[in-house]
Short mmCIF file of C-alpha atoms in Angstrom, two decimals:
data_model
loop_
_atom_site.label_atom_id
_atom_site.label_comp_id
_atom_site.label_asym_id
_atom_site.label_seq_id
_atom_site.Cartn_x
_atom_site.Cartn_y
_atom_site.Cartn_z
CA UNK A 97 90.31 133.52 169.79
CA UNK A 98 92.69 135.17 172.30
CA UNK A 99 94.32 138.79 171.29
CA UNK A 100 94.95 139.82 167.94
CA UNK A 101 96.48 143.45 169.04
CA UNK A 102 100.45 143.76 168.30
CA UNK A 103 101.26 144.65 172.01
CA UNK A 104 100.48 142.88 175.43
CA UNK A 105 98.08 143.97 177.71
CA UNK A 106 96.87 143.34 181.33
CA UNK A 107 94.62 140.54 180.99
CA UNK A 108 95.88 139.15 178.41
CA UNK A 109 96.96 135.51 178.09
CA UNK A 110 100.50 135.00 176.87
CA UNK A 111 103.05 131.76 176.55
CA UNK A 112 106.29 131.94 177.96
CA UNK A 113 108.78 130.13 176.16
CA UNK A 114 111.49 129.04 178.73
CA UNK A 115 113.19 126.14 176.68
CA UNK A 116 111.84 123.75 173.86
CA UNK A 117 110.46 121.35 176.38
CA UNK A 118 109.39 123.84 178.84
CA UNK A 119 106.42 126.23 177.87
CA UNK A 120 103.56 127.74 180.32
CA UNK A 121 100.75 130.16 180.08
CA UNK A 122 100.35 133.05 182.17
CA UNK A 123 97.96 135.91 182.68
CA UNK A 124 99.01 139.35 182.59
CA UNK A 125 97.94 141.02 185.94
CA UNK A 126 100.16 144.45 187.29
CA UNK A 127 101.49 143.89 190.65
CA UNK A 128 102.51 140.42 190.14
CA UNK A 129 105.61 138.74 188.93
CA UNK A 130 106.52 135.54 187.50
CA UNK A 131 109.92 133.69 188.72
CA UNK A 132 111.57 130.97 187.14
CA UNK A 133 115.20 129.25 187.01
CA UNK A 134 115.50 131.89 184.48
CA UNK A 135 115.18 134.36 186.43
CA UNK A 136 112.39 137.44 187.86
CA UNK A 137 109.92 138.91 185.97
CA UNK A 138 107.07 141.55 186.71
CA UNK A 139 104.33 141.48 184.59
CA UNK A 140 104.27 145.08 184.29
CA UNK A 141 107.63 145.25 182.53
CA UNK A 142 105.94 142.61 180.06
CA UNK A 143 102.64 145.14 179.26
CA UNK A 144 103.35 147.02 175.75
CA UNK A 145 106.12 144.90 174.76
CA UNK A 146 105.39 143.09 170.86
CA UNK A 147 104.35 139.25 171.04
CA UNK A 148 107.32 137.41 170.42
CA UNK A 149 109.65 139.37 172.16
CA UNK A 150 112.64 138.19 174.23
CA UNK A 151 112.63 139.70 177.46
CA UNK A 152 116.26 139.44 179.99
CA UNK A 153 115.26 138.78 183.85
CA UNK A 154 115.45 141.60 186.66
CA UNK A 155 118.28 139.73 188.18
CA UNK A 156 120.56 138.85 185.25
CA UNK A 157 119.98 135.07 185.23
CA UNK A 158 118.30 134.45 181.64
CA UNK A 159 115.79 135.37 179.49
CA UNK A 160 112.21 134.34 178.10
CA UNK A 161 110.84 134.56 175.19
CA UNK A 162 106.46 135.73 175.66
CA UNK A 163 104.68 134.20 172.78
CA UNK A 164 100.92 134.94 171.35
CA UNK A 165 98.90 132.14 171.77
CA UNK A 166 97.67 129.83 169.22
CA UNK A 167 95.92 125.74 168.96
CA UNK A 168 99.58 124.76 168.74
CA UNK A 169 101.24 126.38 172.13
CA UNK A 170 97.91 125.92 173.55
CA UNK A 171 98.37 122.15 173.20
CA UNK A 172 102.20 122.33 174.92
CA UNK A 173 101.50 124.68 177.76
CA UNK A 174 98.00 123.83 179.07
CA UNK A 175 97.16 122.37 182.24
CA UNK A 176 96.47 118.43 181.85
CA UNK A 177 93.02 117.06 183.15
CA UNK A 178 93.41 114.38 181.66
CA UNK A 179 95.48 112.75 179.23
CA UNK A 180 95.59 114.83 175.15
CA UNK A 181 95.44 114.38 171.88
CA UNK A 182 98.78 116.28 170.31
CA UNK A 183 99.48 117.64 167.15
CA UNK A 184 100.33 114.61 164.83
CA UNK A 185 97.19 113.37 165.94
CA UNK A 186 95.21 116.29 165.36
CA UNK A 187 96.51 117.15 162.51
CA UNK A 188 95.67 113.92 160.97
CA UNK A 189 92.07 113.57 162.60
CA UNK A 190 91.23 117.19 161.11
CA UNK A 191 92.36 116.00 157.48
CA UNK A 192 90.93 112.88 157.28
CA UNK A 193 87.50 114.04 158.83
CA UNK A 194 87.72 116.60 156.10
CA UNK A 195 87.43 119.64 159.03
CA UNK A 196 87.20 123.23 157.46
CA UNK A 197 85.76 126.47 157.32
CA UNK A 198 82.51 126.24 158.00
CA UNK A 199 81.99 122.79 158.95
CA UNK A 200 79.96 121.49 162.03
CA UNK A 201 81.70 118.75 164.22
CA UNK A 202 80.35 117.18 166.87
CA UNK A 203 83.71 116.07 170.03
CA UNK A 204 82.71 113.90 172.54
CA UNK A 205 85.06 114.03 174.81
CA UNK A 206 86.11 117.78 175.85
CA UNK A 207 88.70 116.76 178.64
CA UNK A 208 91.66 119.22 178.65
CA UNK A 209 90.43 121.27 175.59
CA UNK A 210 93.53 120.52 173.54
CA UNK A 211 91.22 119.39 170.23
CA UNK A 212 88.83 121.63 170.93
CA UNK A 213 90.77 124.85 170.18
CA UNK A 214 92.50 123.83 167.36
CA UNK A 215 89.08 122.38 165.79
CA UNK A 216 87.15 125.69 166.62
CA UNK A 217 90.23 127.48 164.97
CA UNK A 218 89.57 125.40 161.96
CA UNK A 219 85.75 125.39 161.46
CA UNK A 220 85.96 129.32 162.49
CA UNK A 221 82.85 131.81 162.94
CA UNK A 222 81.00 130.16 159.90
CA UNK A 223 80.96 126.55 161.23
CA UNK A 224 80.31 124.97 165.31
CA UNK A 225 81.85 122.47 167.21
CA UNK A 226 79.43 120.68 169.68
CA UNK A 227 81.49 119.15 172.83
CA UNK A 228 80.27 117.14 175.32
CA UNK A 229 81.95 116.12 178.48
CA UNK A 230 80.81 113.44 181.27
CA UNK A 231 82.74 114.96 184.12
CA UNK A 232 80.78 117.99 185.73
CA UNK A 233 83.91 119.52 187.29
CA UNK A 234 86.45 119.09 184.17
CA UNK A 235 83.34 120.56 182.28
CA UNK A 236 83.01 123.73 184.27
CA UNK A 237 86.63 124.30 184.18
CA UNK A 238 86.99 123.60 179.80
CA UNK A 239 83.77 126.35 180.08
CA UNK A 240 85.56 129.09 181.53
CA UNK A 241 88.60 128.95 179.26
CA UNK A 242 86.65 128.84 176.49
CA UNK A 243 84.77 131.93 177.45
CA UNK A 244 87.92 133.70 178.05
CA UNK A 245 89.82 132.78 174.95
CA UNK A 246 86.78 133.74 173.23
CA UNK A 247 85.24 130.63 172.12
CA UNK A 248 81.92 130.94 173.39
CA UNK A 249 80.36 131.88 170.06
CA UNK A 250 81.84 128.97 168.05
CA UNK A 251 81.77 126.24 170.83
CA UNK A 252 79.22 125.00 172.43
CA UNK A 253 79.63 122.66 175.74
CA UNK A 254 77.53 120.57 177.67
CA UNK A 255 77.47 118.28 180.34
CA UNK A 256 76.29 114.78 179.25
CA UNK A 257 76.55 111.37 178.91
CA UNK A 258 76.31 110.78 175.37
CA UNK A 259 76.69 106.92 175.51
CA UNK A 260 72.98 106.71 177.59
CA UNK A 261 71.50 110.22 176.59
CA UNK A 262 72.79 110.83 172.95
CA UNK A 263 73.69 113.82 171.66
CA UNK A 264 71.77 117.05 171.61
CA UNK A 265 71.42 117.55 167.48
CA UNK A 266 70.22 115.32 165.02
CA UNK A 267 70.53 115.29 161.27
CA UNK A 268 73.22 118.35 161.74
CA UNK A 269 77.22 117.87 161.75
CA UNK A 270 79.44 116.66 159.00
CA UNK A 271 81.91 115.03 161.32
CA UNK A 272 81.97 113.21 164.87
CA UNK A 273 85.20 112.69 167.07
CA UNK A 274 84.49 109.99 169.93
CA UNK A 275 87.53 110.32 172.55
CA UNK A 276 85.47 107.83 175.07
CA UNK A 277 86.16 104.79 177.14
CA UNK A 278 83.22 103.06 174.62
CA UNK A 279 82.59 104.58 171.75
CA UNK A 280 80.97 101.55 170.40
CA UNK A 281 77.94 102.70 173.15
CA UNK A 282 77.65 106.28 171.02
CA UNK A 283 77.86 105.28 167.23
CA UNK A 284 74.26 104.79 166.98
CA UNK A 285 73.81 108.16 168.62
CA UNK A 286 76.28 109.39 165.84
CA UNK A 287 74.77 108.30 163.10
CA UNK A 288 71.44 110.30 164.43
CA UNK A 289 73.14 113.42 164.47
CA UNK A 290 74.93 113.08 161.47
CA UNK A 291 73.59 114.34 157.66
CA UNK A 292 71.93 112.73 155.72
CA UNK A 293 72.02 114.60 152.32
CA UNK A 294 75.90 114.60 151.60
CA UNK A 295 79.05 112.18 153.16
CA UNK A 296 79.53 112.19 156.88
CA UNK A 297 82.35 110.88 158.43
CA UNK A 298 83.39 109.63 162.16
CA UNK A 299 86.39 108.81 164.16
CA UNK A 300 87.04 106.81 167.55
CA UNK A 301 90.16 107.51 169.76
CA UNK A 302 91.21 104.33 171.72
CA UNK A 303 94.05 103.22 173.57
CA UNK A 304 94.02 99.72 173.69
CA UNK A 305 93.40 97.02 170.47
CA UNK A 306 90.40 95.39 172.10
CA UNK A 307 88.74 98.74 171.98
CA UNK A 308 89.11 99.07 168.88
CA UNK A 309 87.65 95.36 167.96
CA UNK A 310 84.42 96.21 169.87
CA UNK A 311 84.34 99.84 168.00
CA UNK A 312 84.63 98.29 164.44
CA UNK A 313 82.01 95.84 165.16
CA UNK A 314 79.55 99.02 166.10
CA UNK A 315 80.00 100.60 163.39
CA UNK A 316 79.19 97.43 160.78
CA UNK A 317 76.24 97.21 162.63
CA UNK A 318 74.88 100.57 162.46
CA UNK A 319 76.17 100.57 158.48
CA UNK A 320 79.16 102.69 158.38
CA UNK A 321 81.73 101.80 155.53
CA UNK A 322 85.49 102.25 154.57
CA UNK A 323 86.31 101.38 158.06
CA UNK A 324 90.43 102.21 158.40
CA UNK A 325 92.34 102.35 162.21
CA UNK A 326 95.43 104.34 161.89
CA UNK A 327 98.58 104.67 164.56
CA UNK A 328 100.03 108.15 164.41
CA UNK A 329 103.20 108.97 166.29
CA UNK A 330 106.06 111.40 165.85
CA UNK A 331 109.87 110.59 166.82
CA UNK A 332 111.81 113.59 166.90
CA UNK A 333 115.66 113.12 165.00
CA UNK A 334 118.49 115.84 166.11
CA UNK A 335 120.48 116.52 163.09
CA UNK A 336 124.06 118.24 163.33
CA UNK A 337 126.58 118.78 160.62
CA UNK A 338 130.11 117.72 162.34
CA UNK A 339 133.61 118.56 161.02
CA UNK A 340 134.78 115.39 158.99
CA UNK A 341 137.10 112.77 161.13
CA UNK A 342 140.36 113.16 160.07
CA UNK A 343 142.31 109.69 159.12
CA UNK A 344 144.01 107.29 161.73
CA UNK A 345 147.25 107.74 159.68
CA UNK A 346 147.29 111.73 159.99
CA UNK A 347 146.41 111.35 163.72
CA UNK A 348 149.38 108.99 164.45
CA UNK A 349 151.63 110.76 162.83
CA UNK A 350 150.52 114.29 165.01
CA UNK A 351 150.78 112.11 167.81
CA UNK A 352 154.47 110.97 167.25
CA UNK A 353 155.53 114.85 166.46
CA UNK A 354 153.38 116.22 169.96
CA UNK A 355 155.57 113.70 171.41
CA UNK A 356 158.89 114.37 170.01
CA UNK A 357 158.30 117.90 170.92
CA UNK A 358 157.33 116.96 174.26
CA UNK A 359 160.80 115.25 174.86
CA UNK A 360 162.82 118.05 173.04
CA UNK A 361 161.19 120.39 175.93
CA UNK A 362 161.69 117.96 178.84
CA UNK A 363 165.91 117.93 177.58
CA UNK A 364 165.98 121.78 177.59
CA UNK A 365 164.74 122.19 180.73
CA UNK A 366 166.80 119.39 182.51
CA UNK A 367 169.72 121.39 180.78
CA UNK A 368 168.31 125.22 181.83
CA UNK A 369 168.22 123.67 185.64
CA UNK A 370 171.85 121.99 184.95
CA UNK A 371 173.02 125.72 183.73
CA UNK A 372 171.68 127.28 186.98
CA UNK A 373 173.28 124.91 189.50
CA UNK A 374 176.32 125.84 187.54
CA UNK A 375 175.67 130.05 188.03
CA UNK A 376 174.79 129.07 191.44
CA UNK A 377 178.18 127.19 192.10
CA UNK A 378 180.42 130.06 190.41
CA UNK A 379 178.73 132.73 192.23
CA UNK A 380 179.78 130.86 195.05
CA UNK A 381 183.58 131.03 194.25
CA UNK A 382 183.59 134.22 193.56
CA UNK A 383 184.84 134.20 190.74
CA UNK A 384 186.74 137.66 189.62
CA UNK A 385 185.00 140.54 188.57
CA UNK A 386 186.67 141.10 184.82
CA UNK A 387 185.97 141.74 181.59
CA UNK A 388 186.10 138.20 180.41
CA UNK A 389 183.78 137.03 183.52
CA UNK A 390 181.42 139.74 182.96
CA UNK A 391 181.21 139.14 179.31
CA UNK A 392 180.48 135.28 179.95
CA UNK A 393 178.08 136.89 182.38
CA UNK A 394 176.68 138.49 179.79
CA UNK A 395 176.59 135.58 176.99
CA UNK A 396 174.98 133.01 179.60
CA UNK A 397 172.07 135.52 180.45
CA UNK A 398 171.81 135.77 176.46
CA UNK A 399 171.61 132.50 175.98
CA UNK A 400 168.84 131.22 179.22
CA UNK A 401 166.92 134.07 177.46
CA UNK A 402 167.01 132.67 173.96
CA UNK A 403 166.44 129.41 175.91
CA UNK A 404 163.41 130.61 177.53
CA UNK A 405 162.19 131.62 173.99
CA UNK A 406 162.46 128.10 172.70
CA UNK A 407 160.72 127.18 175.44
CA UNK A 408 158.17 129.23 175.23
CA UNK A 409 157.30 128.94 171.22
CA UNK A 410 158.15 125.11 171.74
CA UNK A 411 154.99 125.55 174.09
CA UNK A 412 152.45 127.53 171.75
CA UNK A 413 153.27 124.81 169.76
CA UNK A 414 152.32 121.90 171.58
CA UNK A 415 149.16 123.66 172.48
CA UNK A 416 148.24 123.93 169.20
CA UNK A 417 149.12 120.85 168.16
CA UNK A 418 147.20 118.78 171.22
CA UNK A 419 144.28 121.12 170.61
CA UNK A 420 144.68 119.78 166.70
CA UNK A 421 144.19 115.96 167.85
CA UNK A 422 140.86 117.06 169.96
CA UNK A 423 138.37 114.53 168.95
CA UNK A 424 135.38 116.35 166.98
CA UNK A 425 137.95 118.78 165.58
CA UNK A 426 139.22 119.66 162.20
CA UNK A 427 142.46 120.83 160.56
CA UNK A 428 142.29 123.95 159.32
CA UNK A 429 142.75 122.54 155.42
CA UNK A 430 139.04 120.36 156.20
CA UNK A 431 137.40 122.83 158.18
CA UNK A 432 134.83 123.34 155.31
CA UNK A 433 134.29 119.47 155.16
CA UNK A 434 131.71 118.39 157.64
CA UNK A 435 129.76 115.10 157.81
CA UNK A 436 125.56 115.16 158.55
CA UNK A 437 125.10 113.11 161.87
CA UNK A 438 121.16 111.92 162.29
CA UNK A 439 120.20 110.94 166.08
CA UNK A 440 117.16 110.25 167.34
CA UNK A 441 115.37 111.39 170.91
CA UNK A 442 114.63 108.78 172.95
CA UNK A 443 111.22 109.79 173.62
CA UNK A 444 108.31 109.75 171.36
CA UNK A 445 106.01 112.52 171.14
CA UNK A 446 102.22 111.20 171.40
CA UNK A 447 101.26 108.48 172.89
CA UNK A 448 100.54 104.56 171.88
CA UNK A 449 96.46 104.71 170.38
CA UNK A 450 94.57 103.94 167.57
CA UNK A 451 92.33 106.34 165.50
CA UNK A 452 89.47 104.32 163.96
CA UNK A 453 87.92 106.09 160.85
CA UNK A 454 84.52 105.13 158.92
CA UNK A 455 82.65 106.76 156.23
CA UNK A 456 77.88 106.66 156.14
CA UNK A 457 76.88 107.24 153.12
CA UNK A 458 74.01 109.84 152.00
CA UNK A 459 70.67 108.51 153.00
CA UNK A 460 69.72 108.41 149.32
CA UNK A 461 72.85 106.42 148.23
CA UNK A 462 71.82 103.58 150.60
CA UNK A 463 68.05 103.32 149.39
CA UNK A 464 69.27 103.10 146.08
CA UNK A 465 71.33 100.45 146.92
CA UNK A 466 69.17 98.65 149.29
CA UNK A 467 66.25 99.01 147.19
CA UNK A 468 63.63 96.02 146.13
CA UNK A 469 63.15 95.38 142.68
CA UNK A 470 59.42 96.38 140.96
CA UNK A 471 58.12 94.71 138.31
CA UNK A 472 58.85 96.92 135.83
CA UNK A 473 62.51 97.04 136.36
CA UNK A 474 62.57 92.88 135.86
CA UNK A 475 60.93 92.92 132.90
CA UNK A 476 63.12 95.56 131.34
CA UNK A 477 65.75 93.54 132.62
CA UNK A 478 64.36 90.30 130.96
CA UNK A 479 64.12 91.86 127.69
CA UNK A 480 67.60 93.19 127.64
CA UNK A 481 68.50 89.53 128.49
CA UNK A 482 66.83 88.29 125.46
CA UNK A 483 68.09 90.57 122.87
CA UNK A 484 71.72 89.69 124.10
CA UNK A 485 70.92 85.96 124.13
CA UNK A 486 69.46 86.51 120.01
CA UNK A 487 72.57 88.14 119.16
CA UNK A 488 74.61 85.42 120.42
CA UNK A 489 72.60 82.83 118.56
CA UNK A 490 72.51 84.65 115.10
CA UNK A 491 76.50 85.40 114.93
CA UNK A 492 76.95 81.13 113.93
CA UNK A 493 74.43 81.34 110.64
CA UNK A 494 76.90 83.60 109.28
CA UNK A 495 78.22 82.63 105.97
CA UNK A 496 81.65 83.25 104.05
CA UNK A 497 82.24 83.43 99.90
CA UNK A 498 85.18 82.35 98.92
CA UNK A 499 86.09 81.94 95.08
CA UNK A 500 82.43 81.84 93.73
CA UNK A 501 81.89 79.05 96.28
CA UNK A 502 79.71 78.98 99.30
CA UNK A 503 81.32 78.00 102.33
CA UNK A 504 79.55 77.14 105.57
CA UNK A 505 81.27 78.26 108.37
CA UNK A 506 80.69 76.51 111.49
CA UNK A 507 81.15 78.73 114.85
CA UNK A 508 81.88 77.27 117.90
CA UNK A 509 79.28 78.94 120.72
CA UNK A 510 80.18 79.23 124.44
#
């Protein structure tokens, strides 16, 4: 399946990562280019360069990340025919159906291909994976991507109506998956092309409970046991670490000093303007140019710079102290203290349906159990019964002696 060389090459089929909920498969091809909100790209610049590599757009505007492909990406980035079956869902179908190396599976339902690949993944080159699809059109389509991913060898597909025509193998597969709108109208079918020598097992996607009702009634009629329906969803949960809150009391009391500081600035700069008008006014007077004057000169320009110094550490400090009250933040003695914050995504990933499991038992399991009694085995049954019954009857003749006496002892029987 797909490329298993280091680098890219033209042809191949890569996934571009954009973001976590954004992923898409392209083909290599030289001379074209791929454009996003992340930015250009030509796919020439992308030919040689390692799977997983993070490549920065022509343009400056982001970056991508180009992925090999695998069952998983596969699932997130392919183009939707219909509706899919996702990975909690395969996951769980594939364990409980008992899927591995070497194992031949039966899917009805090929659709978009999203169980497909991860189920020919699993069985590999030693097993097969029969899939059948109604729709001509979606059939072609799953055909071709199969032959180029290079699943022709372990897939085979054909167009059919399983539900009227059956299935194409009988006696064959260790497992059936039924993603149809009545699987109840293809478990006899399924139990044809089942084995008989060993365990088989089946499963029947449906959306809807009444579905469901009609499938489990099927498959007590056609003698399938350990009949289970299962919903499997995932619900994604964003956890953070956050720095701790810090206490109302230690908050307040920031709060008082920001604003005590706030008013001790406010009063220096009413009295740096009430300085000025005064310079303003003497300068105005003309006021003698002597020693003394141009040593008060000198002290007042002394002191609106020492002023301005105030003013400008009394600042720093109120910035640091407002950006100490930010909500989320931490003092720097509790930076190391942070608090584990769980939310969860509002959407769910999967979808609302119920997988239906049952279990047919080896054909030589149910004649044993199923089987009419002979004479023979009755009357070795009959003697058995007798023996017993003699046993019971000689335990009360029993006798006890007890001080050179003989004492009958009298047993109560059942």
């Amino acid at each position: 399946m797909w490329s298993t060389a280091r680098t890219i090459a033209a042809n191949d089929l890569v996934i571009i990562w954009l973001t976590r909920d954004l992923v898409q498969p392209l083909y290599i091809s030289p001379g074209k280019e791929f454009n996003s909100k992340f930015g250009n790209y030509r796919h020439s610049d992308l030919i040689g360069l390692p799977y997983g590599s993070k490549v920065g757009s022509r343009n400056g505007r982001g970056f991508i990340h180009v992925l090999r492909p695998t069952p998983e990406l596969w699932t997130m980035a392919l183009p939707h025919r219909t509706q899919i079956l996702y990975l909690a869902d395969i996951a769980f179908i594939t364990s409980w159906l008992d899927i591995k190396s070497g194992s031949r599976v039966i899917e009805a339902g090929t659709g978009s291909g999203s169980f497909t690949h991860s189920t020919a993944r699993t069985v590999g080159p030693k097993g097969h994976l029969w899939s059948y699809e109604f729709h001509e059109a979606r059939c072609t389509k799953a055909r071709e991507e199969f032959e180029c991913h290079g699943m022709a060898d372990i897939v085979t597909l054909t167009h059919r109506n399983v539900c009227k025509d059956g299935f194409t193998v009988e006696d064959t597969v260790d497992a059936v998956f039924l993603d149809l709108p009545a699987p109840w109208d293809a478990v006899e079918h399924a139990k044809k092309a089942l084995r008989k020598d060993r365990l088989t097992r089946i499963c029947c996607f449906s959306p809807c409970m009444e579905q469901v009702l009609r499938t489990v009634s099927a498959l007590n009629d056609a003698g399938f046991t350990d009949i289970t329906m299962y919903e499997t969803l995932i619900r994604p949960q964003d956890v953070t670490a956050i720095p701790k809150p810090q206490s109302v009391a230690s908050v307040g009391e920031r709060l008082k000093q920001a604003e005590k500081k706030r008013e001790e600035k406010r009063q220096r700069q009413i009295a740096d303007a009430n300085n000025k008008k005064r310079k303003r006014g003497d300068a105005d007077s003309g006021p003698p140019a002597s020693e003394g004057g141009e040593g008060k000169r000198v002290r007042t320009e002394s002191t609106g710079a020492q002023d301005r110094d105030s003013v400008i550490v009394a600042e720093a400090a109120q910035e640091s102290t407002d950006r100490a009250v930010q909500p989320g933040d931490a003092d720097v003695d509790t930076a190391e203290e942070t608090v584990v914050v769980s939310k969860t995504f509002p959407e769910v990933r999967g979808h609302t349906s119920y997988l239906t499991f049952a279990c047919l038992l080896p054909a030589s399991l149910i004649a044993r159990a199923t089987a009419v009694p002979t004479e023979e085995s009755i009357s070795v049954e009959t003697r058995a019964t007798e023996e017993t019954n003699n046993a019971r009857t000689a335990a009360p003749q029993a006798l006890e002696i007890v001080a050179g006496e003989d004492v009958e002892m009298t047993l109560s029987a059942e």
